Amino acid sequence: MKTVKLIATFTFISFILTGCFGDKDTIIGKELGDTSFINKNFSGNKIAFAALPKNMCSYINEAKIKELYPDATKILFDDGKTFQTKSCRFLVYNSEEEYNYLSGAIFAVEDQLAEGENWKETWELKKKVSKSSEFVSGLGKTAIWVGKKRELFIKMDGYMITITVPGSTFKEEEVAKNRDYKSIALKIANSTGLF
């Protein structure tokens, strides 16, 4: 019964959002039950959710960000005083101008809804509601890359980590650089030491 309610809820939400956002897809008519996206090599969390600090900037490697954005003039990190969740916001500046930066983030949230056996269905639905999403292997229990949003979602035991890659779809000079945001997301994720 919970599965039916979950599917009905996701169907309704995806149907409503399909008309509002260009990247949203519908799951109506799509088959469910594929479990090939599960990371069979996942042996458990390296760090429990309770052990993660509120300020997660220590997991973002500044040298790695500079390597991934060689045109960056500086990288700034949020000081952690404004965090409502376990997160870190970081800015990649492309010049000395005050507002010429790309914003990225990492945050962790408890994922109690998608625990037990239901997490597989929840993540299968999560992937199917976005046209630009794809499963990524080798991170956590599973991972989903949503290209349109430049977001990498990684399922762990009891929580989820989201990495938003610094970038822009409306700054012409940034778009012209044609960065491989998915590759950048995976390199940032692997440099955190969380997976």
Tab-separated table of N, CA and C in Angstrom, residues 1-170:
chain	number	residue	atom	x	y	z
A	1	MET	N	0.817	-1.196	0.000
A	1	MET	CA	0.000	0.000	0.000
A	1	MET	C	0.861	1.259	0.000
A	2	LYS	N	1.959	1.241	0.790
A	2	LYS	CA	2.855	2.397	0.828
A	2	LYS	C	3.470	2.641	-0.542
A	3	THR	N	3.804	1.552	-1.241
A	3	THR	CA	4.401	1.670	-2.576
A	3	THR	C	3.423	2.332	-3.539
A	4	VAL	N	2.169	1.944	-3.485
A	4	VAL	CA	1.152	2.525	-4.356
A	4	VAL	C	0.997	4.010	-4.061
A	5	LYS	N	0.971	4.369	-2.776
A	5	LYS	CA	0.849	5.779	-2.397
A	5	LYS	C	2.071	6.562	-2.865
A	6	LEU	N	3.246	5.966	-2.721
A	6	LEU	CA	4.484	6.612	-3.139
A	6	LEU	C	4.478	6.857	-4.646
A	7	ILE	N	4.094	5.849	-5.406
A	7	ILE	CA	4.031	5.984	-6.867
A	7	ILE	C	2.991	7.025	-7.258
A	8	ALA	N	1.843	7.000	-6.608
A	8	ALA	CA	0.790	7.974	-6.907
A	8	ALA	C	1.257	9.398	-6.601
A	9	THR	N	1.949	9.566	-5.482
A	9	THR	CA	2.456	10.890	-5.103
A	9	THR	C	3.467	11.388	-6.123
A	10	PHE	N	4.432	10.549	-6.478
A	10	PHE	CA	5.446	10.949	-7.460
A	10	PHE	C	4.823	11.217	-8.826
A	11	THR	N	3.827	10.414	-9.202
A	11	THR	CA	3.158	10.617	-10.480
A	11	THR	C	2.466	11.975	-10.505
A	12	PHE	N	1.749	12.278	-9.450
A	12	PHE	CA	1.041	13.544	-9.363
A	12	PHE	C	2.015	14.718	-9.393
A	13	ILE	N	3.056	14.643	-8.593
A	13	ILE	CA	4.042	15.727	-8.536
A	13	ILE	C	4.730	15.899	-9.886
A	14	SER	N	5.150	14.801	-10.488
A	14	SER	CA	5.839	14.900	-11.778
A	14	SER	C	4.909	15.434	-12.861
A	15	PHE	N	3.635	15.046	-12.810
A	15	PHE	CA	2.662	15.517	-13.799
A	15	PHE	C	2.472	17.032	-13.688
A	16	ILE	N	2.367	17.530	-12.464
A	16	ILE	CA	2.205	18.969	-12.227
A	16	ILE	C	3.458	19.719	-12.666
A	17	LEU	N	4.604	19.207	-12.267
A	17	LEU	CA	5.859	19.904	-12.557
A	17	LEU	C	6.281	19.819	-14.014
A	18	THR	N	5.769	18.842	-14.750
A	18	THR	CA	6.128	18.712	-16.159
A	18	THR	C	5.770	19.970	-16.933
A	19	GLY	N	4.643	20.528	-16.610
A	19	GLY	CA	4.214	21.738	-17.295
A	19	GLY	C	4.969	22.977	-16.854
A	20	CYS	N	5.583	22.941	-15.684
A	20	CYS	CA	6.246	24.119	-15.127
A	20	CYS	C	7.724	24.207	-15.478
A	21	PHE	N	8.379	23.091	-15.591
A	21	PHE	CA	9.823	23.081	-15.803
A	21	PHE	C	10.155	22.196	-17.002
A	22	GLY	N	10.990	22.696	-17.891
A	22	GLY	CA	11.321	21.981	-19.115
A	22	GLY	C	12.032	20.661	-18.914
A	23	ASP	N	12.721	20.468	-17.799
A	23	ASP	CA	13.495	19.247	-17.605
A	23	ASP	C	12.676	18.130	-16.956
A	24	LYS	N	11.497	18.447	-16.493
A	24	LYS	CA	10.697	17.437	-15.816
A	24	LYS	C	10.113	16.459	-16.819
A	25	ASP	N	10.079	15.200	-16.419
A	25	ASP	CA	9.543	14.136	-17.251
A	25	ASP	C	8.399	13.483	-16.492
A	26	THR	N	7.661	12.644	-17.144
A	26	THR	CA	6.576	11.931	-16.493
A	26	THR	C	6.931	10.443	-16.418
A	27	ILE	N	6.455	9.793	-15.383
A	27	ILE	CA	6.713	8.353	-15.260
A	27	ILE	C	5.529	7.535	-15.763
A	28	ILE	N	4.495	8.229	-16.217
A	28	ILE	CA	3.316	7.526	-16.726
A	28	ILE	C	3.718	6.719	-17.955
A	29	GLY	N	3.402	5.452	-17.933
A	29	GLY	CA	3.707	4.574	-19.054
A	29	GLY	C	5.096	3.972	-19.018
A	30	LYS	N	5.892	4.325	-18.017
A	30	LYS	CA	7.241	3.767	-17.922
A	30	LYS	C	7.236	2.588	-16.955
A	31	GLU	N	8.014	1.582	-17.295
A	31	GLU	CA	8.089	0.407	-16.433
A	31	GLU	C	9.007	0.669	-15.252
A	32	LEU	N	8.615	0.134	-14.110
A	32	LEU	CA	9.415	0.251	-12.902
A	32	LEU	C	9.916	-1.135	-12.499
A	33	GLY	N	10.925	-1.172	-11.662
A	33	GLY	CA	11.425	-2.450	-11.175
A	33	GLY	C	12.863	-2.727	-11.557
A	34	ASP	N	13.463	-1.836	-12.325
A	34	ASP	CA	14.875	-2.000	-12.696
A	34	ASP	C	15.737	-1.699	-11.475
A	35	THR	N	16.651	-2.591	-11.131
A	35	THR	CA	17.546	-2.365	-9.989
A	35	THR	C	19.011	-2.380	-10.417
A	36	SER	N	19.270	-2.250	-11.710
A	36	SER	CA	20.641	-2.302	-12.211
A	36	SER	C	21.474	-1.099	-11.762
A	37	PHE	N	20.813	-0.050	-11.258
A	37	PHE	CA	21.520	1.158	-10.834
A	37	PHE	C	22.153	1.030	-9.449
A	38	ILE	N	21.860	-0.036	-8.732
A	38	ILE	CA	22.362	-0.205	-7.364
A	38	ILE	C	23.851	-0.539	-7.399
A	39	ASN	N	24.630	0.157	-6.576
A	39	ASN	CA	26.072	-0.077	-6.479
A	39	ASN	C	26.303	-1.335	-5.636
A	40	LYS	N	26.626	-2.421	-6.285
A	40	LYS	CA	26.811	-3.690	-5.574
A	40	LYS	C	28.108	-3.711	-4.757
A	41	ASN	N	28.994	-2.754	-4.987
A	41	ASN	CA	30.261	-2.675	-4.244
A	41	ASN	C	30.173	-1.785	-3.007
A	42	PHE	N	28.993	-1.203	-2.743
A	42	PHE	CA	28.830	-0.334	-1.571
A	42	PHE	C	28.921	-1.175	-0.299
A	43	SER	N	29.856	-0.807	0.569
A	43	SER	CA	30.061	-1.597	1.791
A	43	SER	C	29.687	-0.823	3.054
A	44	GLY	N	29.024	0.315	2.898
A	44	GLY	CA	28.601	1.113	4.051
A	44	GLY	C	29.203	2.501	4.008
A	45	ASN	N	28.626	3.384	4.815
A	45	ASN	CA	29.103	4.767	4.873
A	45	ASN	C	30.505	4.835	5.452
A	46	LYS	N	31.339	5.682	4.896
A	46	LYS	CA	32.644	5.951	5.512
A	46	LYS	C	32.455	6.839	6.737
A	47	ILE	N	31.436	7.709	6.676
A	47	ILE	CA	31.149	8.616	7.791
A	47	ILE	C	29.645	8.611	8.032
A	48	ALA	N	29.250	8.409	9.281
A	48	ALA	CA	27.828	8.425	9.640
A	48	ALA	C	27.293	9.848	9.553
A	49	PHE	N	25.992	9.977	9.320
A	49	PHE	CA	25.385	11.303	9.198
A	49	PHE	C	25.647	12.143	10.454
A	50	ALA	N	25.507	11.547	11.625
A	50	ALA	CA	25.703	12.284	12.886
A	50	ALA	C	27.127	12.811	13.020
A	51	ALA	N	28.089	12.166	12.381
A	51	ALA	CA	29.490	12.582	12.481
A	51	ALA	C	29.850	13.686	11.487
A	52	LEU	N	28.966	13.966	10.525
A	52	LEU	CA	29.233	15.045	9.576
A	52	LEU	C	29.078	16.396	10.273
A	53	PRO	N	30.002	17.329	10.065
A	53	PRO	CA	29.883	18.642	10.693
A	53	PRO	C	28.824	19.491	9.978
A	54	LYS	N	28.329	20.504	10.668
A	54	LYS	CA	27.375	21.420	10.058
A	54	LYS	C	28.039	22.164	8.910
A	55	ASN	N	29.288	22.557	9.095
A	55	ASN	CA	30.059	23.223	8.053
A	55	ASN	C	30.851	22.152	7.301
A	56	MET	N	30.383	21.801	6.107
A	56	MET	CA	31.011	20.723	5.341
A	56	MET	C	32.103	21.219	4.390
A	57	CYS	N	32.549	22.454	4.572
A	57	CYS	CA	33.584	22.998	3.683
A	57	CYS	C	34.893	22.217	3.779
A	58	SER	N	35.101	21.528	4.881
A	58	SER	CA	36.331	20.745	5.017
A	58	SER	C	36.379	19.583	4.015
A	59	TYR	N	35.227	19.231	3.418
A	59	TYR	CA	35.188	18.153	2.430
A	59	TYR	C	35.414	18.645	0.996
A	60	ILE	N	35.462	19.960	0.828
A	60	ILE	CA	35.717	20.520	-0.503
A	60	ILE	C	37.185	20.891	-0.587
A	61	ASN	N	37.873	20.266	-1.517
A	61	ASN	CA	39.310	20.449	-1.689
A	61	ASN	C	39.560	21.658	-2.595
A	62	GLU	N	40.061	22.741	-2.005
A	62	GLU	CA	40.274	23.981	-2.759
A	62	GLU	C	41.238	23.771	-3.924
A	63	ALA	N	42.297	23.000	-3.723
A	63	ALA	CA	43.264	22.736	-4.796
A	63	ALA	C	42.591	22.004	-5.957
A	64	LYS	N	41.677	21.080	-5.659
A	64	LYS	CA	40.959	20.340	-6.704
A	64	LYS	C	40.039	21.285	-7.479
A	65	ILE	N	39.365	22.208	-6.771
A	65	ILE	CA	38.482	23.169	-7.446
A	65	ILE	C	39.310	24.053	-8.390
A	66	LYS	N	40.473	24.510	-7.926
A	66	LYS	CA	41.336	25.342	-8.778
A	66	LYS	C	41.808	24.559	-9.993
A	67	GLU	N	42.051	23.281	-9.817
A	67	GLU	CA	42.466	22.421	-10.928
A	67	GLU	C	41.330	22.260	-11.941
A	68	LEU	N	40.095	22.135	-11.449
A	68	LEU	CA	38.937	21.943	-12.314
A	68	LEU	C	38.489	23.233	-12.995
A	69	TYR	N	38.820	24.375	-12.386
A	69	TYR	CA	38.491	25.692	-12.931
A	69	TYR	C	39.785	26.498	-13.069
A	70	PRO	N	40.619	26.172	-14.047
A	70	PRO	CA	41.926	26.818	-14.168
A	70	PRO	C	41.853	28.320	-14.432
A	71	ASP	N	40.705	28.810	-14.902
A	71	ASP	CA	40.533	30.237	-15.149
A	71	ASP	C	40.088	31.003	-13.900
A	72	ALA	N	39.901	30.313	-12.787
A	72	ALA	CA	39.445	30.966	-11.549
A	72	ALA	C	40.530	31.870	-10.975
A	73	THR	N	40.098	33.047	-10.530
A	73	THR	CA	41.036	33.968	-9.885
A	73	THR	C	41.092	33.729	-8.382
A	74	LYS	N	39.990	33.247	-7.806
A	74	LYS	CA	39.968	32.904	-6.382
A	74	LYS	C	38.763	32.024	-6.087
A	75	ILE	N	38.846	31.313	-4.967
A	75	ILE	CA	37.749	30.459	-4.481
A	75	ILE	C	37.420	30.944	-3.070
A	76	LEU	N	36.153	31.210	-2.803
A	76	LEU	CA	35.727	31.619	-1.462
A	76	LEU	C	34.752	30.598	-0.900
A	77	PHE	N	34.837	30.352	0.405
A	77	PHE	CA	33.962	29.408	1.085
A	77	PHE	C	33.096	30.150	2.091
A	78	ASP	N	31.849	29.714	2.241
A	78	ASP	CA	30.966	30.261	3.265
A	78	ASP	C	31.589	29.960	4.618
A	79	ASP	N	31.467	30.874	5.551
A	79	ASP	CA	32.118	30.695	6.856
A	79	ASP	C	31.397	29.713	7.771
A	80	GLY	N	30.239	29.232	7.363
A	80	GLY	CA	29.536	28.225	8.148
A	80	GLY	C	28.543	28.773	9.149
A	81	LYS	N	28.513	30.083	9.345
A	81	LYS	CA	27.622	30.658	10.360
A	81	LYS	C	26.173	30.721	9.898
A	82	THR	N	25.948	30.643	8.602
A	82	THR	CA	24.589	30.759	8.089
A	82	THR	C	23.958	29.421	7.739
A	83	PHE	N	24.656	28.327	7.988
A	83	PHE	CA	24.153	27.025	7.569
A	83	PHE	C	22.962	26.577	8.416
A	84	GLN	N	21.887	26.194	7.743
A	84	GLN	CA	20.735	25.608	8.409
A	84	GLN	C	20.825	24.082	8.358
A	85	THR	N	21.637	23.584	7.440
A	85	THR	CA	21.824	22.143	7.288
A	85	THR	C	23.313	21.854	7.278
A	86	LYS	N	23.669	20.620	7.111
A	86	LYS	CA	25.079	20.239	6.989
A	86	LYS	C	25.467	20.544	5.548
A	87	SER	N	26.155	21.672	5.349
A	87	SER	CA	26.408	22.111	3.982
A	87	SER	C	27.625	23.016	3.871
A	88	CYS	N	27.953	23.327	2.634
A	88	CYS	CA	29.022	24.268	2.321
A	88	CYS	C	28.708	24.898	0.977
A	89	ARG	N	28.776	26.202	0.930
A	89	ARG	CA	28.633	26.929	-0.330
A	89	ARG	C	30.009	27.468	-0.692
A	90	PHE	N	30.404	27.293	-1.935
A	90	PHE	CA	31.696	27.821	-2.372
A	90	PHE	C	31.524	28.573	-3.688
A	91	LEU	N	32.294	29.641	-3.838
A	91	LEU	CA	32.193	30.518	-4.995
A	91	LEU	C	33.492	30.468	-5.786
A	92	VAL	N	33.364	30.297	-7.094
A	92	VAL	CA	34.510	30.285	-7.990
A	92	VAL	C	34.472	31.597	-8.769
A	93	TYR	N	35.435	32.486	-8.470
A	93	TYR	CA	35.488	33.787	-9.134
A	93	TYR	C	36.293	33.688	-10.423
A	94	ASN	N	35.748	34.296	-11.495
A	94	ASN	CA	36.431	34.310	-12.782
A	94	ASN	C	37.149	35.628	-13.043
A	95	SER	N	36.978	36.577	-12.149
A	95	SER	CA	37.657	37.867	-12.259
A	95	SER	C	37.628	38.511	-10.884
A	96	GLU	N	38.125	39.715	-10.800
A	96	GLU	CA	38.119	40.432	-9.524
A	96	GLU	C	36.805	41.176	-9.287
A	97	GLU	N	35.898	41.143	-10.259
A	97	GLU	CA	34.603	41.796	-10.098
A	97	GLU	C	33.808	41.094	-9.007
A	98	GLU	N	33.127	41.886	-8.191
A	98	GLU	CA	32.431	41.369	-7.008
A	98	GLU	C	31.404	40.282	-7.320
A	99	TYR	N	30.662	40.434	-8.412
A	99	TYR	CA	29.575	39.489	-8.695
A	99	TYR	C	29.878	38.549	-9.859
A	100	ASN	N	31.117	38.460	-10.260
A	100	ASN	CA	31.481	37.565	-11.356
A	100	ASN	C	31.987	36.241	-10.791
A	101	TYR	N	31.063	35.436	-10.299
A	101	TYR	CA	31.425	34.144	-9.723
A	101	TYR	C	30.409	33.079	-10.113
A	102	LEU	N	30.827	31.846	-9.957
A	102	LEU	CA	29.967	30.680	-10.145
A	102	LEU	C	29.772	30.062	-8.769
A	103	SER	N	28.554	29.716	-8.441
A	103	SER	CA	28.250	29.204	-7.104
A	103	SER	C	28.085	27.687	-7.120
A	104	GLY	N	28.743	27.032	-6.167
A	104	GLY	CA	28.619	25.591	-5.995
A	104	GLY	C	28.269	25.274	-4.549
A	105	ALA	N	27.884	24.039	-4.294
A	105	ALA	CA	27.503	23.660	-2.926
A	105	ALA	C	27.596	22.150	-2.738
A	106	ILE	N	27.733	21.777	-1.485
A	106	ILE	CA	27.595	20.383	-1.082
A	106	ILE	C	26.743	20.393	0.187
A	107	PHE	N	25.787	19.501	0.268
A	107	PHE	CA	25.032	19.382	1.515
A	107	PHE	C	24.548	17.962	1.727
A	108	ALA	N	24.330	17.648	2.989
A	108	ALA	CA	23.870	16.317	3.381
A	108	ALA	C	22.569	16.456	4.166
A	109	VAL	N	21.601	15.610	3.839
A	109	VAL	CA	20.324	15.607	4.558
A	109	VAL	C	19.943	14.170	4.887
A	110	GLU	N	19.307	14.004	6.021
A	110	GLU	CA	18.821	12.666	6.379
A	110	GLU	C	17.778	12.235	5.368
A	111	ASP	N	17.761	10.967	5.048
A	111	ASP	CA	16.898	10.428	3.996
A	111	ASP	C	16.061	9.300	4.571
A	112	GLN	N	15.232	9.622	5.544
A	112	GLN	CA	14.447	8.596	6.229
A	112	GLN	C	13.325	8.050	5.355
A	113	LEU	N	12.843	8.858	4.405
A	113	LEU	CA	11.767	8.419	3.518
A	113	LEU	C	12.211	7.237	2.667
A	114	ALA	N	13.461	7.320	2.196
A	114	ALA	CA	13.943	6.290	1.264
A	114	ALA	C	14.873	5.309	1.948
A	115	GLU	N	14.387	4.665	2.966
A	115	GLU	CA	15.177	3.639	3.653
A	115	GLU	C	14.481	2.299	3.525
A	116	GLY	N	15.126	1.260	3.988
A	116	GLY	CA	14.579	-0.082	3.842
A	116	GLY	C	14.548	-0.474	2.372
A	117	GLU	N	13.645	-1.332	1.997
A	117	GLU	CA	13.550	-1.769	0.596
A	117	GLU	C	12.979	-0.689	-0.309
A	118	ASN	N	12.206	0.262	0.254
A	118	ASN	CA	11.562	1.291	-0.561
A	118	ASN	C	12.541	2.255	-1.211
A	119	TRP	N	13.782	2.326	-0.727
A	119	TRP	CA	14.709	3.304	-1.292
A	119	TRP	C	14.956	3.039	-2.778
A	120	LYS	N	14.912	1.789	-3.194
A	120	LYS	CA	15.173	1.458	-4.594
A	120	LYS	C	14.103	2.060	-5.498
A	121	GLU	N	12.841	1.910	-5.112
A	121	GLU	CA	11.739	2.477	-5.895
A	121	GLU	C	11.808	4.000	-5.884
A	122	THR	N	12.109	4.570	-4.717
A	122	THR	CA	12.181	6.022	-4.600
A	122	THR	C	13.248	6.594	-5.527
A	123	TRP	N	14.403	5.957	-5.567
A	123	TRP	CA	15.491	6.470	-6.413
A	123	TRP	C	15.255	6.176	-7.888
A	124	GLU	N	14.572	5.104	-8.188
A	124	GLU	CA	14.216	4.851	-9.578
A	124	GLU	C	13.267	5.944	-10.064
A	125	LEU	N	12.300	6.306	-9.222
A	125	LEU	CA	11.368	7.389	-9.564
A	125	LEU	C	12.095	8.734	-9.648
A	126	LYS	N	13.010	8.974	-8.704
A	126	LYS	CA	13.775	10.223	-8.675
A	126	LYS	C	14.512	10.437	-9.993
A	127	LYS	N	15.069	9.363	-10.531
A	127	LYS	CA	15.796	9.454	-11.793
A	127	LYS	C	14.842	9.703	-12.960
A	128	LYS	N	13.679	9.083	-12.927
A	128	LYS	CA	12.768	9.135	-14.075
A	128	LYS	C	11.992	10.440	-14.190
A	129	VAL	N	11.963	11.275	-13.156
A	129	VAL	CA	11.188	12.515	-13.242
A	129	VAL	C	11.967	13.655	-13.878
A	130	SER	N	13.189	13.420	-14.299
A	130	SER	CA	13.983	14.451	-14.958
A	130	SER	C	14.521	13.910	-16.280
A	131	LYS	N	14.315	14.649	-17.354
A	131	LYS	CA	14.766	14.204	-18.674
A	131	LYS	C	16.291	14.156	-18.770
A	132	SER	N	16.970	15.053	-18.050
A	132	SER	CA	18.429	15.134	-18.183
A	132	SER	C	19.164	14.319	-17.116
A	133	SER	N	18.453	13.411	-16.452
A	133	SER	CA	19.091	12.640	-15.383
A	133	SER	C	19.601	11.296	-15.884
A	134	GLU	N	20.627	10.819	-15.186
A	134	GLU	CA	21.185	9.501	-15.487
A	134	GLU	C	21.821	8.937	-14.228
A	135	PHE	N	21.830	7.618	-14.136
A	135	PHE	CA	22.492	6.983	-13.008
A	135	PHE	C	23.997	7.019	-13.215
A	136	VAL	N	24.720	7.154	-12.106
A	136	VAL	CA	26.180	7.180	-12.116
A	136	VAL	C	26.642	6.034	-11.231
A	137	SER	N	27.592	5.259	-11.694
A	137	SER	CA	28.042	4.102	-10.920
A	137	SER	C	29.214	4.449	-10.012
A	138	GLY	N	29.357	3.659	-8.950
A	138	GLY	CA	30.537	3.742	-8.097
A	138	GLY	C	30.495	4.737	-6.956
A	139	LEU	N	29.374	5.402	-6.730
A	139	LEU	CA	29.264	6.347	-5.613
A	139	LEU	C	28.102	5.946	-4.710
A	140	GLY	N	28.367	5.754	-3.425
A	140	GLY	CA	27.324	5.427	-2.466
A	140	GLY	C	26.557	4.172	-2.857
A	141	LYS	N	25.289	4.104	-2.400
A	141	LYS	CA	24.422	2.982	-2.780
A	141	LYS	C	23.974	3.141	-4.224
A	142	THR	N	23.800	4.395	-4.631
A	142	THR	CA	23.516	4.768	-6.016
A	142	THR	C	23.727	6.265	-6.130
A	143	ALA	N	23.789	6.750	-7.343
A	143	ALA	CA	23.954	8.190	-7.567
A	143	ALA	C	23.235	8.575	-8.848
A	144	ILE	N	22.706	9.797	-8.856
A	144	ILE	CA	22.001	10.323	-10.025
A	144	ILE	C	22.609	11.673	-10.388
A	145	TRP	N	22.951	11.827	-11.662
A	145	TRP	CA	23.423	13.111	-12.183
A	145	TRP	C	22.264	13.751	-12.940
A	146	VAL	N	21.915	15.014	-12.573
A	146	VAL	CA	20.883	15.768	-13.282
A	146	VAL	C	21.595	16.907	-14.002
A	147	GLY	N	21.833	16.707	-15.286
A	147	GLY	CA	22.626	17.641	-16.075
A	147	GLY	C	22.052	19.040	-16.145
A	148	LYS	N	20.757	19.153	-16.279
A	148	LYS	CA	20.113	20.474	-16.416
A	148	LYS	C	20.360	21.342	-15.185
A	149	LYS	N	20.440	20.715	-14.011
A	149	LYS	CA	20.642	21.467	-12.766
A	149	LYS	C	22.091	21.433	-12.288
A	150	ARG	N	22.947	20.672	-12.981
A	150	ARG	CA	24.344	20.489	-12.566
A	150	ARG	C	24.412	19.933	-11.141
A	151	GLU	N	23.555	18.931	-10.858
A	151	GLU	CA	23.485	18.361	-9.505
A	151	GLU	C	23.766	16.862	-9.522
A	152	LEU	N	24.532	16.437	-8.537
A	152	LEU	CA	24.840	15.028	-8.329
A	152	LEU	C	24.245	14.623	-6.985
A	153	PHE	N	23.316	13.664	-7.000
A	153	PHE	CA	22.679	13.163	-5.786
A	153	PHE	C	23.269	11.799	-5.477
A	154	ILE	N	23.745	11.618	-4.240
A	154	ILE	CA	24.376	10.357	-3.858
A	154	ILE	C	23.664	9.779	-2.646
A	155	LYS	N	23.148	8.563	-2.793
A	155	LYS	CA	22.422	7.879	-1.718
A	155	LYS	C	23.401	7.135	-0.822
A	156	MET	N	23.343	7.429	0.458
A	156	MET	CA	24.139	6.735	1.465
A	156	MET	C	23.172	5.997	2.386
A	157	ASP	N	23.681	5.257	3.369
A	157	ASP	CA	22.805	4.645	4.370
A	157	ASP	C	22.289	5.741	5.291
A	158	GLY	N	21.002	6.046	5.209
A	158	GLY	CA	20.377	7.000	6.118
A	158	GLY	C	20.460	8.456	5.726
A	159	TYR	N	21.206	8.780	4.693
A	159	TYR	CA	21.250	10.171	4.242
A	159	TYR	C	21.618	10.275	2.778
A	160	MET	N	21.487	11.504	2.268
A	160	MET	CA	21.792	11.783	0.876
A	160	MET	C	22.731	12.983	0.812
A	161	ILE	N	23.689	12.923	-0.082
A	161	ILE	CA	24.588	14.052	-0.325
A	161	ILE	C	24.272	14.613	-1.699
A	162	THR	N	24.183	15.931	-1.785
A	162	THR	CA	23.966	16.606	-3.056
A	162	THR	C	25.146	17.528	-3.322
A	163	ILE	N	25.689	17.444	-4.518
A	163	ILE	CA	26.760	18.343	-4.941
A	163	ILE	C	26.230	19.136	-6.126
A	164	THR	N	26.226	20.468	-5.982
A	164	THR	CA	25.872	21.359	-7.075
A	164	THR	C	27.162	21.927	-7.629
A	165	VAL	N	27.386	21.713	-8.904
A	165	VAL	CA	28.633	22.122	-9.547
A	165	VAL	C	28.571	23.601	-9.926
A	166	PRO	N	29.632	24.367	-9.629
A	166	PRO	CA	29.658	25.769	-10.049
A	166	PRO	C	29.552	25.866	-11.572
A	167	GLY	N	28.642	26.687	-12.043
A	167	GLY	CA	28.453	26.851	-13.478
A	167	GLY	C	27.339	27.828	-13.759
A	168	SER	N	27.010	28.002	-15.015
A	168	SER	CA	25.951	28.925	-15.405
A	168	SER	C	25.418	28.541	-16.768
A	169	THR	N	24.120	28.672	-16.938
A	169	THR	CA	23.509	28.418	-18.244
A	169	THR	C	23.124	29.716	-18.935
A	170	PHE	N	23.344	30.854	-18.271
A	170	PHE	CA	22.954	32.132	-18.879
A	170	PHE	C	24.116	33.109	-19.078
